[in-house]
């Protein structure tokens, strides 16, 4: 880790990166694995890769907007994302990556295969890349791997869609990584009450009620969700209670199976694209803080705070990490 600043990018890694930028699936998958790898050798390579990318902006033109979809199991996240990807990649101008965080790997392999089949059968666009990340039991593991993968994907893709299940800590963390977070729920109040109880309604930027296969159901769902949001007083609603303009309240009513409301949602997502890498600095800080807190607790994070400006001025996450660890060692001496 000490020599981190002096290593050039190795020729075979450069070749892999060039191939990945052309969206070749195997080199892309290998590079993501490198970003998920916790060894210090991999950290050096990551630093070199990000430096190379930043030094050659013309070769890495991904707009890099990260969109998070979270919500209860079975609400239709994968189905809806597959539909959205079909629309978004239809004319081959947008490059889209989907990162699905799969919780079922702890229990059974069913949903992993299900997700992959749904995505693969639905869309063969060369501009679409799908990756499933296992939700292992290691504390902070999921989001750290997801964070690392998005560091690379932001430079190669225009849009990165993250799918997470449930309303646990990793979903709360996803909001720090996403430029825009959608909470996906099923029609009729059950989900909404559950989310309100868990204090989750304030997290998303937008709401999607999926499985609104018929207009009547969509209307009822809209009014119910609006009433919940009004009651929670966390969201400033549009003055007019107007179903036709639900999107003004950041409420989208969709049916993935009947392809209703999906074009409107895709259009909205496209309108988010220019947000582009804006938050990357804060994201580094957030995940560095998590990693240091896991290893050194409050002692570590207080040292981070003391050196905040110096750490924040470094370009890559690895440089920030090296600097933070050096400051911790210095303090211990
Ligand atoms: N009627 C109806 N069924 C849907 C709709 N969208 C998804 N489904 C069905 O709901 C079930 C779950 O869909 P998924 O897309 O796997 O849901 P998910 O939220 O990704 O599920 P997990 O990843 O397991 O949390 C499947 O049987 C889908 O066919 C919809 O708009 N209408
Ligand atoms: Mg799914």
PDB file of N, CA and C in Angstrom, residues 166-253:
ATOM      1  N   UNK A 166     -35.611  -5.293   0.736  1.00  0.00           N
ATOM      2  CA  UNK A 166     -35.883  -5.116   2.158  1.00  0.00           C
ATOM      3  C   UNK A 166     -35.653  -3.706   2.625  1.00  0.00           C
ATOM      4  N   UNK A 167     -35.676  -3.554   3.910  1.00  0.00           N
ATOM      5  CA  UNK A 167     -35.561  -2.226   4.472  1.00  0.00           C
ATOM      6  C   UNK A 167     -34.534  -2.244   5.596  1.00  0.00           C
ATOM      7  N   UNK A 168     -33.443  -2.955   5.359  1.00  0.00           N
ATOM      8  CA  UNK A 168     -32.395  -3.060   6.377  1.00  0.00           C
ATOM      9  C   UNK A 168     -31.342  -1.978   6.211  1.00  0.00           C
ATOM     10  N   UNK A 169     -30.228  -2.173   6.913  1.00  0.00           N
ATOM     11  CA  UNK A 169     -29.167  -1.159   6.906  1.00  0.00           C
ATOM     12  C   UNK A 169     -28.597  -0.920   5.509  1.00  0.00           C
ATOM     13  N   UNK A 170     -28.467  -2.004   4.729  1.00  0.00           N
ATOM     14  CA  UNK A 170     -27.830  -1.819   3.410  1.00  0.00           C
ATOM     15  C   UNK A 170     -28.684  -0.943   2.510  1.00  0.00           C
ATOM     16  N   UNK A 171     -30.010  -0.999   2.686  1.00  0.00           N
ATOM     17  CA  UNK A 171     -30.879  -0.132   1.876  1.00  0.00           C
ATOM     18  C   UNK A 171     -30.728   1.318   2.307  1.00  0.00           C
ATOM     19  N   UNK A 172     -30.530   1.501   3.598  1.00  0.00           N
ATOM     20  CA  UNK A 172     -30.342   2.864   4.091  1.00  0.00           C
ATOM     21  C   UNK A 172     -29.020   3.400   3.543  1.00  0.00           C
ATOM     22  N   UNK A 173     -28.003   2.527   3.488  1.00  0.00           N
ATOM     23  CA  UNK A 173     -26.702   2.944   2.954  1.00  0.00           C
ATOM     24  C   UNK A 173     -26.750   3.217   1.454  1.00  0.00           C
ATOM     25  N   UNK A 174     -27.589   2.490   0.751  1.00  0.00           N
ATOM     26  CA  UNK A 174     -27.666   2.634  -0.706  1.00  0.00           C
ATOM     27  C   UNK A 174     -27.945   4.084  -1.091  1.00  0.00           C
ATOM     28  N   UNK A 175     -28.690   4.769  -0.255  1.00  0.00           N
ATOM     29  CA  UNK A 175     -29.026   6.155  -0.602  1.00  0.00           C
ATOM     30  C   UNK A 175     -27.782   7.046  -0.710  1.00  0.00           C
ATOM     31  N   UNK A 176     -26.715   6.688   0.028  1.00  0.00           N
ATOM     32  CA  UNK A 176     -25.499   7.515  -0.040  1.00  0.00           C
ATOM     33  C   UNK A 176     -24.768   7.315  -1.363  1.00  0.00           C
ATOM     34  N   UNK A 177     -25.000   6.141  -1.952  1.00  0.00           N
ATOM     35  CA  UNK A 177     -24.313   5.792  -3.178  1.00  0.00           C
ATOM     36  C   UNK A 177     -25.102   6.225  -4.408  1.00  0.00           C
ATOM     37  N   UNK A 178     -26.418   6.342  -4.234  1.00  0.00           N
ATOM     38  CA  UNK A 178     -27.277   6.629  -5.386  1.00  0.00           C
ATOM     39  C   UNK A 178     -27.471   8.123  -5.549  1.00  0.00           C
ATOM     40  N   UNK A 179     -27.542   8.539  -6.805  1.00  0.00           N
ATOM     41  CA  UNK A 179     -27.909   9.931  -7.072  1.00  0.00           C
ATOM     42  C   UNK A 179     -29.413  10.107  -6.889  1.00  0.00           C
ATOM     43  N   UNK A 180     -30.141   9.000  -7.035  1.00  0.00           N
ATOM     44  CA  UNK A 180     -31.595   9.050  -6.852  1.00  0.00           C
ATOM     45  C   UNK A 180     -32.055   7.675  -6.372  1.00  0.00           C
ATOM     46  N   UNK A 181     -32.840   7.641  -5.299  1.00  0.00           N
ATOM     47  CA  UNK A 181     -33.314   6.359  -4.768  1.00  0.00           C
ATOM     48  C   UNK A 181     -34.826   6.234  -4.924  1.00  0.00           C
ATOM     49  N   UNK A 182     -35.262   5.093  -5.470  1.00  0.00           N
ATOM     50  CA  UNK A 182     -36.692   4.802  -5.596  1.00  0.00           C
ATOM     51  C   UNK A 182     -37.073   3.757  -4.559  1.00  0.00           C
ATOM     52  N   UNK A 183     -38.177   3.982  -3.875  1.00  0.00           N
ATOM     53  CA  UNK A 183     -38.737   2.946  -3.001  1.00  0.00           C
ATOM     54  C   UNK A 183     -39.891   2.305  -3.754  1.00  0.00           C
ATOM     55  N   UNK A 184     -39.757   1.013  -4.002  1.00  0.00           N
ATOM     56  CA  UNK A 184     -40.774   0.306  -4.773  1.00  0.00           C
ATOM     57  C   UNK A 184     -41.688  -0.453  -3.826  1.00  0.00           C
ATOM     58  N   UNK A 185     -42.976  -0.282  -3.993  1.00  0.00           N
ATOM     59  CA  UNK A 185     -43.906  -0.987  -3.121  1.00  0.00           C
ATOM     60  C   UNK A 185     -45.036  -1.616  -3.903  1.00  0.00           C
ATOM     61  N   UNK A 186     -45.771  -2.469  -3.223  1.00  0.00           N
ATOM     62  CA  UNK A 186     -46.914  -3.124  -3.851  1.00  0.00           C
ATOM     63  C   UNK A 186     -48.162  -2.306  -3.554  1.00  0.00           C
ATOM     64  N   UNK A 187     -49.185  -2.430  -4.371  1.00  0.00           N
ATOM     65  CA  UNK A 187     -50.407  -1.649  -4.149  1.00  0.00           C
ATOM     66  C   UNK A 187     -51.089  -2.044  -2.842  1.00  0.00           C
ATOM     67  N   UNK A 188     -51.939  -1.177  -2.396  1.00  0.00           N
ATOM     68  CA  UNK A 188     -52.706  -1.339  -1.164  1.00  0.00           C
ATOM     69  C   UNK A 188     -51.781  -1.209   0.046  1.00  0.00           C
ATOM     70  N   UNK A 189     -52.290  -0.637   1.070  1.00  0.00           N
ATOM     71  CA  UNK A 189     -51.483   0.027   2.095  1.00  0.00           C
ATOM     72  C   UNK A 189     -50.418  -0.780   2.849  1.00  0.00           C
ATOM     73  N   UNK A 190     -50.439  -2.102   2.798  1.00  0.00           N
ATOM     74  CA  UNK A 190     -49.541  -2.908   3.623  1.00  0.00           C
ATOM     75  C   UNK A 190     -48.102  -2.424   3.660  1.00  0.00           C
ATOM     76  N   UNK A 191     -47.505  -2.310   2.509  1.00  0.00           N
ATOM     77  CA  UNK A 191     -46.107  -1.889   2.416  1.00  0.00           C
ATOM     78  C   UNK A 191     -45.897  -0.511   3.013  1.00  0.00           C
ATOM     79  N   UNK A 192     -46.830   0.383   2.703  1.00  0.00           N
ATOM     80  CA  UNK A 192     -46.657   1.776   3.135  1.00  0.00           C
ATOM     81  C   UNK A 192     -46.635   1.885   4.655  1.00  0.00           C
ATOM     82  N   UNK A 193     -47.519   1.114   5.305  1.00  0.00           N
ATOM     83  CA  UNK A 193     -47.561   1.146   6.775  1.00  0.00           C
ATOM     84  C   UNK A 193     -46.255   0.589   7.335  1.00  0.00           C
ATOM     85  N   UNK A 194     -45.787  -0.502   6.707  1.00  0.00           N
ATOM     86  CA  UNK A 194     -44.533  -1.117   7.153  1.00  0.00           C
ATOM     87  C   UNK A 194     -43.365  -0.133   7.015  1.00  0.00           C
ATOM     88  N   UNK A 195     -43.320   0.558   5.890  1.00  0.00           N
ATOM     89  CA  UNK A 195     -42.231   1.517   5.666  1.00  0.00           C
ATOM     90  C   UNK A 195     -42.322   2.703   6.624  1.00  0.00           C
ATOM     91  N   UNK A 196     -43.559   3.138   6.878  1.00  0.00           N
ATOM     92  CA  UNK A 196     -43.727   4.284   7.786  1.00  0.00           C
ATOM     93  C   UNK A 196     -43.266   3.916   9.183  1.00  0.00           C
ATOM     94  N   UNK A 197     -43.630   2.696   9.614  1.00  0.00           N
ATOM     95  CA  UNK A 197     -43.242   2.236  10.960  1.00  0.00           C
ATOM     96  C   UNK A 197     -41.723   2.173  11.075  1.00  0.00           C
ATOM     97  N   UNK A 198     -41.086   1.754   9.995  1.00  0.00           N
ATOM     98  CA  UNK A 198     -39.625   1.601  10.025  1.00  0.00           C
ATOM     99  C   UNK A 198     -38.916   2.939   9.778  1.00  0.00           C
ATOM    100  N   UNK A 199     -39.688   3.995   9.648  1.00  0.00           N
ATOM    101  CA  UNK A 199     -39.090   5.314   9.424  1.00  0.00           C
ATOM    102  C   UNK A 199     -38.379   5.409   8.084  1.00  0.00           C
ATOM    103  N   UNK A 200     -38.899   4.672   7.105  1.00  0.00           N
ATOM    104  CA  UNK A 200     -38.178   4.549   5.846  1.00  0.00           C
ATOM    105  C   UNK A 200     -38.673   5.554   4.794  1.00  0.00           C
ATOM    106  N   UNK A 201     -39.814   6.167   5.050  1.00  0.00           N
ATOM    107  CA  UNK A 201     -40.423   7.026   4.035  1.00  0.00           C
ATOM    108  C   UNK A 201     -39.567   8.237   3.671  1.00  0.00           C
ATOM    109  N   UNK A 202     -38.668   8.627   4.569  1.00  0.00           N
ATOM    110  CA  UNK A 202     -37.865   9.820   4.284  1.00  0.00           C
ATOM    111  C   UNK A 202     -36.650   9.504   3.402  1.00  0.00           C
ATOM    112  N   UNK A 203     -36.350   8.225   3.228  1.00  0.00           N
ATOM    113  CA  UNK A 203     -35.141   7.848   2.497  1.00  0.00           C
ATOM    114  C   UNK A 203     -35.243   8.065   0.984  1.00  0.00           C
ATOM    115  N   UNK A 204     -36.308   7.589   0.357  1.00  0.00           N
ATOM    116  CA  UNK A 204     -36.319   7.683  -1.107  1.00  0.00           C
ATOM    117  C   UNK A 204     -36.528   9.092  -1.627  1.00  0.00           C
ATOM    118  N   UNK A 205     -36.032   9.298  -2.858  1.00  0.00           N
ATOM    119  CA  UNK A 205     -36.314  10.549  -3.548  1.00  0.00           C
ATOM    120  C   UNK A 205     -37.655  10.432  -4.270  1.00  0.00           C
ATOM    121  N   UNK A 206     -37.992   9.194  -4.676  1.00  0.00           N
ATOM    122  CA  UNK A 206     -39.249   8.969  -5.386  1.00  0.00           C
ATOM    123  C   UNK A 206     -39.864   7.639  -4.947  1.00  0.00           C
ATOM    124  N   UNK A 207     -41.166   7.509  -5.198  1.00  0.00           N
ATOM    125  CA  UNK A 207     -41.898   6.286  -4.839  1.00  0.00           C
ATOM    126  C   UNK A 207     -42.429   5.639  -6.107  1.00  0.00           C
ATOM    127  N   UNK A 208     -42.374   4.311  -6.145  1.00  0.00           N
ATOM    128  CA  UNK A 208     -43.000   3.592  -7.253  1.00  0.00           C
ATOM    129  C   UNK A 208     -43.966   2.591  -6.651  1.00  0.00           C
ATOM    130  N   UNK A 209     -45.232   2.644  -7.073  1.00  0.00           N
ATOM    131  CA  UNK A 209     -46.150   1.566  -6.704  1.00  0.00           C
ATOM    132  C   UNK A 209     -46.264   0.695  -7.951  1.00  0.00           C
ATOM    133  N   UNK A 210     -45.711  -0.515  -7.844  1.00  0.00           N
ATOM    134  CA  UNK A 210     -45.736  -1.431  -8.994  1.00  0.00           C
ATOM    135  C   UNK A 210     -46.959  -2.350  -8.875  1.00  0.00           C
ATOM    136  N   UNK A 211     -47.173  -3.163  -9.857  1.00  0.00           N
ATOM    137  CA  UNK A 211     -48.325  -4.084  -9.939  1.00  0.00           C
ATOM    138  C   UNK A 211     -49.645  -3.321 -10.036  1.00  0.00           C
ATOM    139  N   UNK A 212     -49.562  -2.069 -10.505  1.00  0.00           N
ATOM    140  CA  UNK A 212     -50.786  -1.324 -10.770  1.00  0.00           C
ATOM    141  C   UNK A 212     -51.261  -1.736 -12.166  1.00  0.00           C
ATOM    142  N   UNK A 213     -51.759  -2.963 -12.267  1.00  0.00           N
ATOM    143  CA  UNK A 213     -52.092  -3.510 -13.592  1.00  0.00           C
ATOM    144  C   UNK A 213     -53.319  -2.831 -14.210  1.00  0.00           C
ATOM    145  N   UNK A 214     -54.191  -2.322 -13.339  1.00  0.00           N
ATOM    146  CA  UNK A 214     -55.393  -1.634 -13.856  1.00  0.00           C
ATOM    147  C   UNK A 214     -55.428  -0.211 -13.327  1.00  0.00           C
ATOM    148  N   UNK A 215     -56.078   0.650 -14.092  1.00  0.00           N
ATOM    149  CA  UNK A 215     -56.107   2.067 -13.704  1.00  0.00           C
ATOM    150  C   UNK A 215     -56.777   2.287 -12.344  1.00  0.00           C
ATOM    151  N   UNK A 216     -57.826   1.492 -12.070  1.00  0.00           N
ATOM    152  CA  UNK A 216     -58.544   1.675 -10.795  1.00  0.00           C
ATOM    153  C   UNK A 216     -57.591   1.432  -9.614  1.00  0.00           C
ATOM    154  N   UNK A 217     -56.796   0.390  -9.755  1.00  0.00           N
ATOM    155  CA  UNK A 217     -55.840   0.041  -8.702  1.00  0.00           C
ATOM    156  C   UNK A 217     -54.776   1.143  -8.578  1.00  0.00           C
ATOM    157  N   UNK A 218     -54.353   1.667  -9.724  1.00  0.00           N
ATOM    158  CA  UNK A 218     -53.345   2.737  -9.730  1.00  0.00           C
ATOM    159  C   UNK A 218     -53.882   3.963  -9.000  1.00  0.00           C
ATOM    160  N   UNK A 219     -55.142   4.308  -9.297  1.00  0.00           N
ATOM    161  CA  UNK A 219     -55.766   5.468  -8.658  1.00  0.00           C
ATOM    162  C   UNK A 219     -55.850   5.291  -7.138  1.00  0.00           C
ATOM    163  N   UNK A 220     -56.353   4.130  -6.709  1.00  0.00           N
ATOM    164  CA  UNK A 220     -56.482   3.859  -5.268  1.00  0.00           C
ATOM    165  C   UNK A 220     -55.106   3.914  -4.609  1.00  0.00           C
ATOM    166  N   UNK A 221     -54.123   3.299  -5.275  1.00  0.00           N
ATOM    167  CA  UNK A 221     -52.778   3.263  -4.703  1.00  0.00           C
ATOM    168  C   UNK A 221     -52.213   4.668  -4.562  1.00  0.00           C
ATOM    169  N   UNK A 222     -52.442   5.480  -5.581  1.00  0.00           N
ATOM    170  CA  UNK A 222     -51.942   6.858  -5.537  1.00  0.00           C
ATOM    171  C   UNK A 222     -52.530   7.605  -4.343  1.00  0.00           C
ATOM    172  N   UNK A 223     -53.843   7.506  -4.175  1.00  0.00           N
ATOM    173  CA  UNK A 223     -54.486   8.247  -3.074  1.00  0.00           C
ATOM    174  C   UNK A 223     -54.050   7.721  -1.710  1.00  0.00           C
ATOM    175  N   UNK A 224     -53.886   6.402  -1.616  1.00  0.00           N
ATOM    176  CA  UNK A 224     -53.451   5.811  -0.335  1.00  0.00           C
ATOM    177  C   UNK A 224     -52.030   6.247   0.015  1.00  0.00           C
ATOM    178  N   UNK A 225     -51.145   6.181  -0.983  1.00  0.00           N
ATOM    179  CA  UNK A 225     -49.753   6.561  -0.728  1.00  0.00           C
ATOM    180  C   UNK A 225     -49.673   8.043  -0.381  1.00  0.00           C
ATOM    181  N   UNK A 226     -50.440   8.842  -1.111  1.00  0.00           N
ATOM    182  CA  UNK A 226     -50.430  10.284  -0.859  1.00  0.00           C
ATOM    183  C   UNK A 226     -50.893  10.570   0.577  1.00  0.00           C
ATOM    184  N   UNK A 227     -51.925   9.830   1.008  1.00  0.00           N
ATOM    185  CA  UNK A 227     -52.430  10.018   2.373  1.00  0.00           C
ATOM    186  C   UNK A 227     -51.361   9.641   3.398  1.00  0.00           C
ATOM    187  N   UNK A 228     -50.633   8.543   3.134  1.00  0.00           N
ATOM    188  CA  UNK A 228     -49.561   8.123   4.062  1.00  0.00           C
ATOM    189  C   UNK A 228     -48.478   9.179   4.121  1.00  0.00           C
ATOM    190  N   UNK A 229     -48.117   9.698   2.952  1.00  0.00           N
ATOM    191  CA  UNK A 229     -47.033  10.695   2.903  1.00  0.00           C
ATOM    192  C   UNK A 229     -47.450  11.970   3.619  1.00  0.00           C
ATOM    193  N   UNK A 230     -48.715  12.314   3.450  1.00  0.00           N
ATOM    194  CA  UNK A 230     -49.236  13.522   4.079  1.00  0.00           C
ATOM    195  C   UNK A 230     -49.180  13.363   5.601  1.00  0.00           C
ATOM    196  N   UNK A 231     -49.565  12.164   6.037  1.00  0.00           N
ATOM    197  CA  UNK A 231     -49.584  11.874   7.472  1.00  0.00           C
ATOM    198  C   UNK A 231     -48.167  11.901   8.053  1.00  0.00           C
ATOM    199  N   UNK A 232     -47.205  11.384   7.289  1.00  0.00           N
ATOM    200  CA  UNK A 232     -45.833  11.327   7.804  1.00  0.00           C
ATOM    201  C   UNK A 232     -45.190  12.710   7.838  1.00  0.00           C
ATOM    202  N   UNK A 233     -45.745  13.639   7.081  1.00  0.00           N
ATOM    203  CA  UNK A 233     -45.293  15.045   7.044  1.00  0.00           C
ATOM    204  C   UNK A 233     -43.809  15.181   6.692  1.00  0.00           C
ATOM    205  N   UNK A 234     -43.240  14.128   6.124  1.00  0.00           N
ATOM    206  CA  UNK A 234     -41.818  14.184   5.791  1.00  0.00           C
ATOM    207  C   UNK A 234     -41.594  14.703   4.378  1.00  0.00           C
ATOM    208  N   UNK A 235     -42.646  14.601   3.593  1.00  0.00           N
ATOM    209  CA  UNK A 235     -42.503  14.965   2.195  1.00  0.00           C
ATOM    210  C   UNK A 235     -43.432  16.135   1.875  1.00  0.00           C
ATOM    211  N   UNK A 236     -42.871  17.125   1.211  1.00  0.00           N
ATOM    212  CA  UNK A 236     -43.707  18.251   0.818  1.00  0.00           C
ATOM    213  C   UNK A 236     -44.428  17.858  -0.466  1.00  0.00           C
ATOM    214  N   UNK A 237     -45.730  17.765  -0.373  1.00  0.00           N
ATOM    215  CA  UNK A 237     -46.507  17.330  -1.532  1.00  0.00           C
ATOM    216  C   UNK A 237     -46.963  18.512  -2.355  1.00  0.00           C
ATOM    217  N   UNK A 238     -47.154  18.220  -3.619  1.00  0.00           N
ATOM    218  CA  UNK A 238     -47.781  19.157  -4.521  1.00  0.00           C
ATOM    219  C   UNK A 238     -49.156  19.533  -3.948  1.00  0.00           C
ATOM    220  N   UNK A 239     -49.548  20.799  -4.042  1.00  0.00           N
ATOM    221  CA  UNK A 239     -50.804  21.232  -3.417  1.00  0.00           C
ATOM    222  C   UNK A 239     -52.010  20.460  -3.959  1.00  0.00           C
ATOM    223  N   UNK A 240     -51.966  20.139  -5.249  1.00  0.00           N
ATOM    224  CA  UNK A 240     -53.119  19.494  -5.881  1.00  0.00           C
ATOM    225  C   UNK A 240     -53.068  17.977  -5.725  1.00  0.00           C
ATOM    226  N   UNK A 241     -54.187  17.411  -5.294  1.00  0.00           N
ATOM    227  CA  UNK A 241     -54.298  15.961  -5.197  1.00  0.00           C
ATOM    228  C   UNK A 241     -54.749  15.468  -6.575  1.00  0.00           C
ATOM    229  N   UNK A 242     -53.784  15.227  -7.458  1.00  0.00           N
ATOM    230  CA  UNK A 242     -54.103  15.071  -8.870  1.00  0.00           C
ATOM    231  C   UNK A 242     -53.440  13.811  -9.427  1.00  0.00           C
ATOM    232  N   UNK A 243     -54.238  12.789  -9.603  1.00  0.00           N
ATOM    233  CA  UNK A 243     -53.731  11.489 -10.060  1.00  0.00           C
ATOM    234  C   UNK A 243     -52.949  11.596 -11.369  1.00  0.00           C
ATOM    235  N   UNK A 244     -53.452  12.399 -12.293  1.00  0.00           N
ATOM    236  CA  UNK A 244     -52.805  12.505 -13.618  1.00  0.00           C
ATOM    237  C   UNK A 244     -51.390  13.101 -13.505  1.00  0.00           C
ATOM    238  N   UNK A 245     -51.177  13.882 -12.467  1.00  0.00           N
ATOM    239  CA  UNK A 245     -49.858  14.494 -12.283  1.00  0.00           C
ATOM    240  C   UNK A 245     -49.102  13.901 -11.088  1.00  0.00           C
ATOM    241  N   UNK A 246     -49.318  12.612 -10.845  1.00  0.00           N
ATOM    242  CA  UNK A 246     -48.697  11.949  -9.683  1.00  0.00           C
ATOM    243  C   UNK A 246     -47.177  12.149  -9.674  1.00  0.00           C
ATOM    244  N   UNK A 247     -46.568  12.199 -10.875  1.00  0.00           N
ATOM    245  CA  UNK A 247     -45.106  12.339 -10.955  1.00  0.00           C
ATOM    246  C   UNK A 247     -44.618  13.626 -10.301  1.00  0.00           C
ATOM    247  N   UNK A 248     -45.494  14.624 -10.222  1.00  0.00           N
ATOM    248  CA  UNK A 248     -45.098  15.879  -9.556  1.00  0.00           C
ATOM    249  C   UNK A 248     -44.835  15.654  -8.070  1.00  0.00           C
ATOM    250  N   UNK A 249     -45.479  14.642  -7.519  1.00  0.00           N
ATOM    251  CA  UNK A 249     -45.221  14.273  -6.123  1.00  0.00           C
ATOM    252  C   UNK A 249     -44.155  13.179  -6.043  1.00  0.00           C
ATOM    253  N   UNK A 250     -43.450  12.990  -7.155  1.00  0.00           N
ATOM    254  CA  UNK A 250     -42.463  11.907  -7.241  1.00  0.00           C
ATOM    255  C   UNK A 250     -43.083  10.544  -6.939  1.00  0.00           C
ATOM    256  N   UNK A 251     -44.307  10.361  -7.398  1.00  0.00           N
ATOM    257  CA  UNK A 251     -44.966   9.060  -7.260  1.00  0.00           C
ATOM    258  C   UNK A 251     -45.166   8.498  -8.670  1.00  0.00           C
ATOM    259  N   UNK A 252     -44.681   7.265  -8.889  1.00  0.00           N
ATOM    260  CA  UNK A 252     -44.857   6.618 -10.188  1.00  0.00           C
ATOM    261  C   UNK A 252     -45.680   5.359  -9.994  1.00  0.00           C
ATOM    262  N   UNK A 253     -46.634   5.165 -10.877  1.00  0.00           N
ATOM    263  CA  UNK A 253     -47.530   4.008 -10.777  1.00  0.00           C
ATOM    264  C   UNK A 253     -47.268   3.135 -11.985  1.00  0.00           C
TER     265      UNK A 253
END
